[in-house]
XYZ file of N, CA and C in Angstrom:
627
model
N -41.219 21.994 -9.597
C -40.896 22.895 -8.484
C -41.469 24.273 -8.785
N -42.152 24.877 -7.816
C -42.722 26.193 -8.029
C -41.613 27.224 -8.200
N -41.952 28.313 -8.868
C -40.954 29.359 -9.094
C -40.462 29.952 -7.775
N -41.369 30.134 -6.817
C -40.965 30.695 -5.519
C -40.035 29.718 -4.803
N -40.413 28.439 -4.807
C -39.561 27.438 -4.174
C -38.194 27.376 -4.829
N -38.162 27.448 -6.156
C -36.897 27.390 -6.884
C -36.019 28.588 -6.546
N -36.636 29.754 -6.365
C -35.876 30.949 -6.015
C -35.118 30.747 -4.698
N -35.808 30.168 -3.720
C -35.176 29.991 -2.410
C -34.244 28.785 -2.371
N -34.451 27.840 -3.271
C -33.451 26.789 -3.446
C -32.148 27.425 -3.927
N -32.271 28.398 -4.828
C -31.069 29.118 -5.264
C -30.365 29.776 -4.100
N -31.130 30.403 -3.212
C -30.531 31.070 -2.056
C -29.801 30.091 -1.162
N -30.421 28.948 -0.868
C -29.795 28.006 0.059
C -28.587 27.322 -0.574
N -28.629 27.072 -1.878
C -27.456 26.508 -2.541
C -26.280 27.478 -2.495
N -26.561 28.745 -2.700
C -25.494 29.752 -2.632
C -24.907 29.807 -1.235
N -25.753 29.849 -0.213
C -25.285 29.904 1.168
C -24.461 28.672 1.511
N -24.946 27.493 1.119
C -24.217 26.272 1.418
C -22.900 26.190 0.648
N -22.917 26.692 -0.571
C -21.683 26.721 -1.341
C -20.644 27.633 -0.716
N -21.097 28.795 -0.249
C -20.194 29.728 0.434
C -19.618 29.080 1.686
N -20.463 28.312 2.393
C -19.989 27.604 3.569
C -18.899 26.591 3.198
N -19.120 25.830 2.141
C -18.138 24.837 1.727
C -16.836 25.489 1.279
N -16.906 26.716 0.846
C -15.703 27.456 0.473
C -14.969 28.015 1.696
N -15.544 27.806 2.877
C -14.875 28.184 4.115
C -15.173 29.567 4.625
N -16.185 30.228 4.067
C -16.490 31.599 4.459
C -17.377 31.646 5.700
N -18.190 30.612 5.913
C -19.049 30.567 7.089
C -19.104 29.143 7.619
N -19.660 28.984 8.816
C -19.767 27.663 9.426
C -21.095 27.012 9.080
N -21.200 25.722 9.396
C -22.445 25.012 9.182
C -23.580 25.590 10.006
N -23.281 26.022 11.227
C -24.318 26.615 12.075
C -24.810 27.932 11.488
N -23.923 28.676 10.837
C -24.347 29.905 10.167
C -25.378 29.616 9.083
N -25.183 28.496 8.386
C -26.062 28.148 7.260
C -27.311 27.402 7.697
N -27.365 26.934 8.944
C -28.461 26.066 9.392
C -29.845 26.703 9.292
N -30.063 27.945 9.735
C -31.428 28.483 9.707
C -32.056 28.494 8.322
N -31.315 28.947 7.323
C -31.899 28.993 5.981
C -32.190 27.586 5.478
N -31.320 26.624 5.782
C -31.582 25.239 5.390
C -32.876 24.728 6.006
N -33.101 25.052 7.268
C -34.334 24.610 7.934
C -35.558 25.296 7.336
N -35.453 26.609 7.068
C -36.578 27.341 6.485
C -36.944 26.774 5.115
N -35.938 26.638 4.240
C -36.200 26.164 2.878
C -36.594 24.691 2.896
N -35.952 23.913 3.755
C -36.312 22.508 3.856
C -37.755 22.320 4.279
N -38.193 23.101 5.259
C -39.586 23.009 5.707
C -40.536 23.388 4.578
N -40.195 24.437 3.834
C -41.038 24.859 2.717
C -41.119 23.775 1.653
N -39.971 23.097 1.390
C -39.930 22.094 0.342
C -40.509 20.751 0.788
N -40.932 20.655 2.025
C -41.687 19.488 2.480
C -43.170 19.832 2.591
N -43.465 21.019 3.103
C -44.858 21.445 3.240
C -45.521 21.589 1.869
N -44.835 22.236 0.930
C -45.429 22.494 -0.387
C -45.823 21.215 -1.120
N -44.906 20.215 -1.254
C -45.331 19.007 -1.963
C -46.409 18.218 -1.228
N -46.399 18.307 0.106
C -47.444 17.627 0.860
C -48.817 18.192 0.501
N -48.898 19.518 0.415
C -50.147 20.153 0.021
C -50.510 19.811 -1.425
N -49.503 19.684 -2.269
C -49.756 19.314 -3.665
C -50.355 17.915 -3.751
N -49.790 16.991 -2.982
C -50.287 15.612 -3.005
C -51.706 15.549 -2.460
N -51.968 16.270 -1.377
C -53.300 16.280 -0.779
C -54.347 16.775 -1.782
N -53.989 17.779 -2.564
C -54.942 18.348 -3.516
C -54.853 17.778 -4.919
N -54.021 16.751 -5.127
C -53.772 16.238 -6.479
C -54.963 15.492 -7.063
N -55.774 14.898 -6.228
C -56.941 14.126 -6.677
C -56.544 13.070 -7.711
N -55.416 12.422 -7.440
C -54.979 11.333 -8.306
C -54.258 11.756 -9.562
N -53.967 13.027 -9.720
C -53.260 13.521 -10.909
C -51.792 13.084 -10.826
N -51.411 12.155 -11.698
C -50.059 11.594 -11.643
C -48.976 12.641 -11.888
N -49.247 13.611 -12.748
C -48.259 14.645 -13.059
C -47.966 15.502 -11.831
N -49.013 15.838 -11.086
C -48.842 16.637 -9.873
C -48.071 15.844 -8.814
N -48.414 14.582 -8.659
C -47.737 13.734 -7.673
C -46.269 13.551 -8.044
N -45.981 13.400 -9.326
C -44.592 13.283 -9.773
C -43.812 14.540 -9.439
N -44.390 15.698 -9.714
C -43.726 16.966 -9.414
C -43.475 17.103 -7.915
N -44.440 16.703 -7.118
C -44.296 16.793 -5.664
C -43.186 15.888 -5.160
N -43.076 14.708 -5.740
C -42.062 13.756 -5.268
C -40.651 14.300 -5.457
N -40.437 15.077 -6.496
C -39.122 15.680 -6.705
C -38.784 16.717 -5.654
N -39.780 17.456 -5.193
C -39.546 18.479 -4.177
C -39.071 17.872 -2.862
N -39.604 16.706 -2.523
C -39.206 16.063 -1.276
C -37.705 15.756 -1.237
N -37.126 15.430 -2.388
C -35.689 15.143 -2.435
C -34.887 16.297 -1.853
N -35.265 17.512 -2.242
C -34.540 18.691 -1.789
C -34.942 19.089 -0.377
N -36.228 18.978 -0.086
C -36.689 19.329 1.255
C -36.018 18.496 2.324
N -35.945 17.182 2.116
C -35.302 16.307 3.092
C -33.812 16.611 3.203
N -33.183 16.932 2.058
C -31.764 17.281 2.096
C -31.511 18.479 2.989
N -32.264 19.559 2.773
C -32.000 20.792 3.521
C -32.356 20.650 4.997
N -33.435 19.926 5.297
C -33.752 19.690 6.703
C -32.642 18.883 7.373
N -32.129 17.879 6.691
C -31.052 17.048 7.228
C -29.816 17.906 7.467
N -29.510 18.778 6.524
C -28.369 19.688 6.661
C -28.514 20.556 7.909
N -29.685 21.171 8.060
C -29.895 22.050 9.204
C -29.819 21.314 10.523
N -30.422 20.129 10.584
C -30.386 19.334 11.813
C -28.964 18.901 12.126
N -28.239 18.441 11.109
C -26.839 18.050 11.316
C -26.021 19.193 11.903
N -26.238 20.376 11.364
C -25.453 21.530 11.794
C -25.715 21.865 13.258
N -26.959 21.829 13.655
C -27.316 22.222 15.017
C -27.016 21.123 16.034
N -27.132 19.868 15.610
C -26.934 18.750 16.533
C -25.525 18.173 16.484
N -24.727 18.599 15.527
C -23.365 18.085 15.411
C -23.320 16.617 15.033
N -24.248 16.170 14.193
C -24.319 14.767 13.793
C -23.297 14.460 12.699
N -22.895 13.187 12.563
C -21.984 12.812 11.476
C -22.661 12.970 10.120
N -21.844 13.093 9.075
C -22.380 13.464 7.765
C -22.530 12.301 6.802
N -22.036 11.112 7.165
C -21.997 10.039 6.174
C -23.388 9.647 5.673
N -24.364 9.614 6.555
C -25.721 9.272 6.134
C -26.276 10.269 5.132
N -26.017 11.550 5.375
C -26.441 12.586 4.438
C -25.763 12.391 3.087
N -24.500 11.986 3.127
C -23.777 11.740 1.887
C -24.402 10.634 1.061
N -24.753 9.539 1.715
C -25.361 8.430 0.983
C -26.767 8.773 0.511
N -27.493 9.556 1.272
C -28.798 10.029 0.792
C -28.601 10.899 -0.454
N -27.528 11.665 -0.493
C -27.243 12.503 -1.658
C -27.027 11.651 -2.899
N -26.459 10.450 -2.739
C -26.324 9.540 -3.878
C -27.701 9.149 -4.406
N -28.626 8.854 -3.503
C -29.999 8.530 -3.904
C -30.607 9.697 -4.676
N -30.415 10.922 -4.176
C -30.954 12.107 -4.847
C -30.356 12.244 -6.244
N -29.044 12.015 -6.363
C -28.379 12.152 -7.655
C -28.954 11.182 -8.678
N -29.147 9.944 -8.275
C -29.717 8.945 -9.190
C -31.163 9.294 -9.538
N -31.932 9.702 -8.519
C -33.324 10.079 -8.764
C -33.414 11.259 -9.720
N -32.472 12.203 -9.615
C -32.494 13.382 -10.478
C -32.361 13.003 -11.949
N -31.593 11.963 -12.241
C -31.495 11.494 -13.626
C -32.844 10.989 -14.101
N -33.553 10.286 -13.217
C -34.888 9.834 -13.566
C -35.840 10.984 -13.825
N -35.742 12.032 -13.003
C -36.599 13.200 -13.208
C -36.226 13.937 -14.491
N -34.955 13.898 -14.867
C -34.549 14.493 -16.147
C -35.231 13.766 -17.296
N -35.267 12.426 -17.210
C -35.936 11.649 -18.243
C -37.433 11.925 -18.295
N -38.048 12.039 -17.122
C -39.486 12.324 -17.070
C -39.785 13.708 -17.638
N -38.902 14.666 -17.356
C -39.077 16.023 -17.878
C -38.986 16.033 -19.399
N -38.039 15.261 -19.942
C -37.910 15.151 -21.397
C -39.185 14.558 -22.004
N -39.710 13.521 -21.369
C -40.910 12.865 -21.882
C -42.108 13.799 -21.875
N -42.109 14.755 -20.940
C -43.214 15.715 -20.843
C -43.020 16.918 -21.762
N -41.907 16.946 -22.488
C -41.681 18.020 -23.448
C -40.766 19.126 -22.966
N -40.296 19.049 -21.724
C -39.371 20.055 -21.219
C -37.987 19.878 -21.813
N -37.237 20.942 -21.884
C -35.886 20.861 -22.416
C -34.865 21.495 -21.464
N -35.088 22.736 -21.082
C -34.140 23.413 -20.196
C -34.003 22.665 -18.877
N -35.116 22.232 -18.320
C -35.047 21.577 -17.020
C -34.533 20.144 -17.099
N -34.453 19.587 -18.287
C -33.734 18.323 -18.442
C -32.267 18.542 -18.093
N -31.693 19.594 -18.653
C -30.286 19.916 -18.374
C -30.116 20.300 -16.911
N -31.052 21.072 -16.373
C -30.948 21.502 -14.983
C -31.015 20.312 -14.032
N -31.897 19.363 -14.286
C -31.957 18.160 -13.447
C -30.638 17.392 -13.503
N -30.051 17.310 -14.684
C -28.760 16.614 -14.813
C -27.676 17.346 -14.024
N -27.690 18.668 -14.065
C -26.714 19.444 -13.298
C -26.928 19.264 -11.796
N -28.186 19.159 -11.377
C -28.441 18.877 -9.963
C -27.925 17.488 -9.599
N -28.059 16.535 -10.524
C -27.528 15.193 -10.278
C -26.019 15.242 -10.075
N -25.337 16.051 -10.878
C -23.886 16.208 -10.730
C -23.546 16.794 -9.366
N -24.278 17.822 -8.956
C -23.997 18.468 -7.677
C -24.228 17.510 -6.510
N -25.344 16.801 -6.528
C -25.609 15.867 -5.418
C -24.636 14.691 -5.426
N -24.134 14.317 -6.598
C -23.088 13.294 -6.643
C -21.813 13.805 -5.975
N -21.528 15.080 -6.161
C -20.377 15.669 -5.475
C -20.596 15.662 -3.960
N -21.814 15.952 -3.517
C -22.102 15.878 -2.082
C -21.850 14.455 -1.565
N -22.233 13.466 -2.362
C -21.981 12.068 -1.982
C -20.486 11.803 -1.853
N -19.711 12.283 -2.809
C -18.266 12.041 -2.780
C -17.615 12.713 -1.581
N -18.040 13.948 -1.289
C -17.435 14.698 -0.185
C -17.863 14.150 1.171
N -19.138 13.816 1.304
C -19.664 13.395 2.605
C -19.698 11.884 2.778
N -20.264 11.189 1.795
C -20.386 9.748 1.920
C -19.059 9.029 1.824
N -18.198 9.470 0.898
C -16.900 8.826 0.697
C -15.739 9.648 1.245
N -16.037 10.811 1.801
C -15.054 11.676 2.452
C -13.888 12.053 1.535
N -14.225 12.436 0.321
C -13.215 12.922 -0.622
C -12.960 14.406 -0.333
N -12.099 14.667 0.619
C -11.891 16.027 1.115
C -11.403 16.985 0.035
N -10.630 16.466 -0.907
C -10.083 17.329 -1.939
C -11.122 17.951 -2.848
N -12.341 17.438 -2.817
C -13.404 17.975 -3.668
C -14.279 18.998 -2.946
N -13.960 19.318 -1.697
C -14.823 20.185 -0.896
C -14.995 21.565 -1.520
N -13.896 22.211 -1.851
C -13.992 23.565 -2.402
C -14.617 23.563 -3.788
N -14.301 22.549 -4.584
C -14.923 22.432 -5.905
C -16.430 22.286 -5.765
N -16.866 21.444 -4.834
C -18.290 21.259 -4.594
C -18.943 22.570 -4.167
N -18.265 23.328 -3.310
C -18.788 24.622 -2.894
C -18.945 25.574 -4.065
N -17.949 25.615 -4.937
C -18.014 26.505 -6.097
C -19.137 26.089 -7.045
N -19.314 24.780 -7.226
C -20.396 24.292 -8.085
C -21.752 24.624 -7.466
N -21.864 24.489 -6.141
C -23.127 24.809 -5.475
C -23.497 26.276 -5.659
N -22.540 27.170 -5.507
C -22.809 28.596 -5.704
C -23.231 28.859 -7.152
N -22.478 28.289 -8.081
C -22.763 28.509 -9.501
C -24.135 27.967 -9.886
N -24.453 26.758 -9.409
C -25.760 26.181 -9.740
C -26.887 26.903 -8.989
N -26.597 27.384 -7.789
C -27.609 28.157 -7.075
C -28.046 29.371 -7.878
N -27.083 29.980 -8.544
C -27.385 31.146 -9.383
C -27.984 30.720 -10.722
N -27.276 29.821 -11.427
C -27.627 29.506 -12.805
C -28.768 28.534 -13.011
N -28.948 27.581 -12.078
C -30.008 26.587 -12.278
C -31.221 26.825 -11.390
N -31.140 27.803 -10.494
C -32.258 28.040 -9.579
C -32.687 29.505 -9.552
N -31.830 30.386 -9.056
C -32.228 31.777 -8.869
C -32.602 32.463 -10.185
N -31.761 32.333 -11.195
C -32.031 33.010 -12.466
C -33.255 32.423 -13.175
N -33.347 31.086 -13.346
C -34.568 30.552 -13.972
C -35.835 30.906 -13.202
N -35.762 30.890 -11.866
C -36.940 31.229 -11.069
C -37.354 32.673 -11.306
N -36.386 33.571 -11.293
C -36.702 34.981 -11.491
C -37.266 35.226 -12.895
N -36.654 34.605 -13.896
C -37.149 34.768 -15.261
C -38.564 34.223 -15.399
N -38.815 33.085 -14.758
C -40.151 32.501 -14.832
C -41.182 33.372 -14.106
N -40.793 33.898 -12.950
C -41.701 34.749 -12.180
C -42.055 36.029 -12.939
N -41.112 36.523 -13.732
C -41.328 37.770 -14.457
C -41.754 37.541 -15.908
N -42.004 36.280 -16.262
C -42.483 35.972 -17.604
C -41.414 35.972 -18.667
N -40.151 35.894 -18.267
C -39.072 35.964 -19.244
C -38.434 34.641 -19.614
N -38.906 33.529 -19.049
C -38.313 32.225 -19.335
C -39.057 31.540 -20.463
N -38.354 31.235 -21.538
C -38.947 30.552 -22.681
C -38.187 29.249 -22.926
N -38.825 28.135 -22.612
C -38.173 26.837 -22.791
C -37.959 26.564 -24.278
N -36.774 26.059 -24.619
C -36.488 25.743 -26.010
C -35.264 24.858 -26.088
N -35.104 24.182 -27.217
C -33.907 23.372 -27.445
C -32.662 24.246 -27.420
N -32.783 25.451 -27.961
C -31.625 26.347 -28.017
C -31.147 26.744 -26.626
N -32.084 27.117 -25.759
C -31.706 27.511 -24.408
C -31.135 26.323 -23.645
N -31.697 25.145 -23.851
C -31.168 23.944 -23.204
C -29.735 23.681 -23.653
N -29.475 23.892 -24.946
C -28.123 23.700 -25.470
C -27.159 24.711 -24.873
N -27.609 25.945 -24.702
C -26.784 26.980 -24.080
C -26.397 26.563 -22.660
N -27.353 26.056 -21.901
C -27.091 25.586 -20.543
C -26.074 24.452 -20.548
N -26.249 23.504 -21.463
C -25.359 22.348 -21.517
C -23.933 22.764 -21.871
N -23.799 23.624 -22.865
C -22.463 24.085 -23.275
C -21.812 24.885 -22.154
N -22.582 25.756 -21.505
C -22.045 26.539 -20.389
C -21.531 25.636 -19.286
N -22.275 24.560 -18.984
C -21.850 23.635 -17.940
C -20.543 22.949 -18.308
N -20.442 22.509 -19.558
C -19.226 21.828 -20.014
C -18.015 22.752 -19.932
N -18.234 24.039 -20.165
C -17.127 25.003 -20.106
C -16.796 25.429 -18.679
N -17.824 25.646 -17.860
C -17.615 26.224 -16.529
C -17.110 25.215 -15.516
N -17.604 23.991 -15.536
C -17.217 23.020 -14.512
C -15.706 22.755 -14.476
N -15.047 22.549 -15.615
C -13.594 22.356 -15.562
C -12.848 23.593 -15.043
N -13.358 24.774 -15.355
C -12.726 26.000 -14.866
C -12.829 26.079 -13.350
N -14.010 25.781 -12.812
C -14.191 25.790 -11.360
C -13.276 24.762 -10.699
N -13.154 23.605 -11.316
C -12.291 22.561 -10.751
C -10.842 23.032 -10.690
N -10.383 23.638 -11.780
C -9.001 24.114 -11.824
C -8.755 25.211 -10.792
N -9.689 26.119 -10.659
C -9.522 27.231 -9.725
C -9.531 26.768 -8.273
N -10.388 25.811 -7.953
C -10.515 25.386 -6.555
C -9.453 24.383 -6.143
N -8.851 23.690 -7.081
C -7.812 22.726 -6.732
C -6.583 23.399 -6.153
N -6.419 24.688 -6.435
C -5.250 25.427 -5.949
C -5.166 25.375 -4.435
N -6.331 25.395 -3.760
C -6.348 25.443 -2.303
C -6.852 24.144 -1.679
N -6.784 23.050 -2.439
C -7.278 21.782 -1.950
C -6.603 21.359 -0.650
N -5.329 21.611 -0.537
C -4.590 21.162 0.636
C -5.140 21.756 1.924
N -5.805 22.902 1.832
C -6.333 23.534 3.033
C -7.793 23.245 3.288
N -8.382 22.292 2.550
C -9.801 21.999 2.709
C -10.099 21.393 4.059
N -11.331 21.651 4.551
C -11.766 21.065 5.801
C -12.149 19.614 5.576
N -12.294 18.849 6.649
C -12.700 17.450 6.542
C -14.163 17.366 6.176
N -14.566 16.196 5.660
C -15.956 16.008 5.280
C -16.875 16.151 6.485
N -16.458 15.666 7.631
C -17.292 15.778 8.807
C -17.523 17.241 9.172
N -16.505 18.075 8.980
C -16.620 19.480 9.361
C -17.547 20.241 8.444
N -17.533 19.893 7.136
C -18.335 20.661 6.198
C -19.744 20.128 6.051
N -20.017 18.978 6.615
C -21.309 18.332 6.398
C -22.508 19.207 6.661
N -22.535 19.992 7.753
C -23.741 20.759 8.063
C -24.146 21.757 7.000
N -23.236 22.183 6.139
C -23.608 23.229 5.191
C -23.956 22.735 3.814
N -23.921 21.428 3.577
C -24.194 20.928 2.251
C -25.664 21.098 1.928
N -25.974 21.471 0.681
C -27.360 21.637 0.277
C -27.635 20.890 -0.951
């Protein structure tokens, strides 16, 4: 994923997370989902066209489509008032695929983005639980995780990479992994307090990213 694309993935995850926390509606979040979704479909398409058979480039492009299709689906759902179950099951596909991309990243020598791909797999699995299986009690937790990952796995790495400050290493990957193990249970505990007031899965579907 390009640094610019990753930066705006951070933005849309934050917006969608805020929506899941009940601060805005799905229609409020729809425009940014459509903008970022379109970018995440156009960019990999251009990469594939210019790849000239380069398997590494095609692999990188295929990962972008996972997110592009998600955000476009989110935006369309929000504007058209469509049911969310299909988006939920697609999120399961994304979650499983993300584990595969984590393995491919490891094989290519990456370390930090192995952890980041795994964290994205966790987030999309939560989208599956909330939308595909309608686990309403996880709505606010999913929103909090989306905001946190939008900042920590997208916006910050993108900014550091754009400014030349990102240095991949086993140590940084370990820091990410430990932070995730510590932060996720805290977010769960904090958001469970208001679980009883969560919206239904159908209502929150348009804002999932």
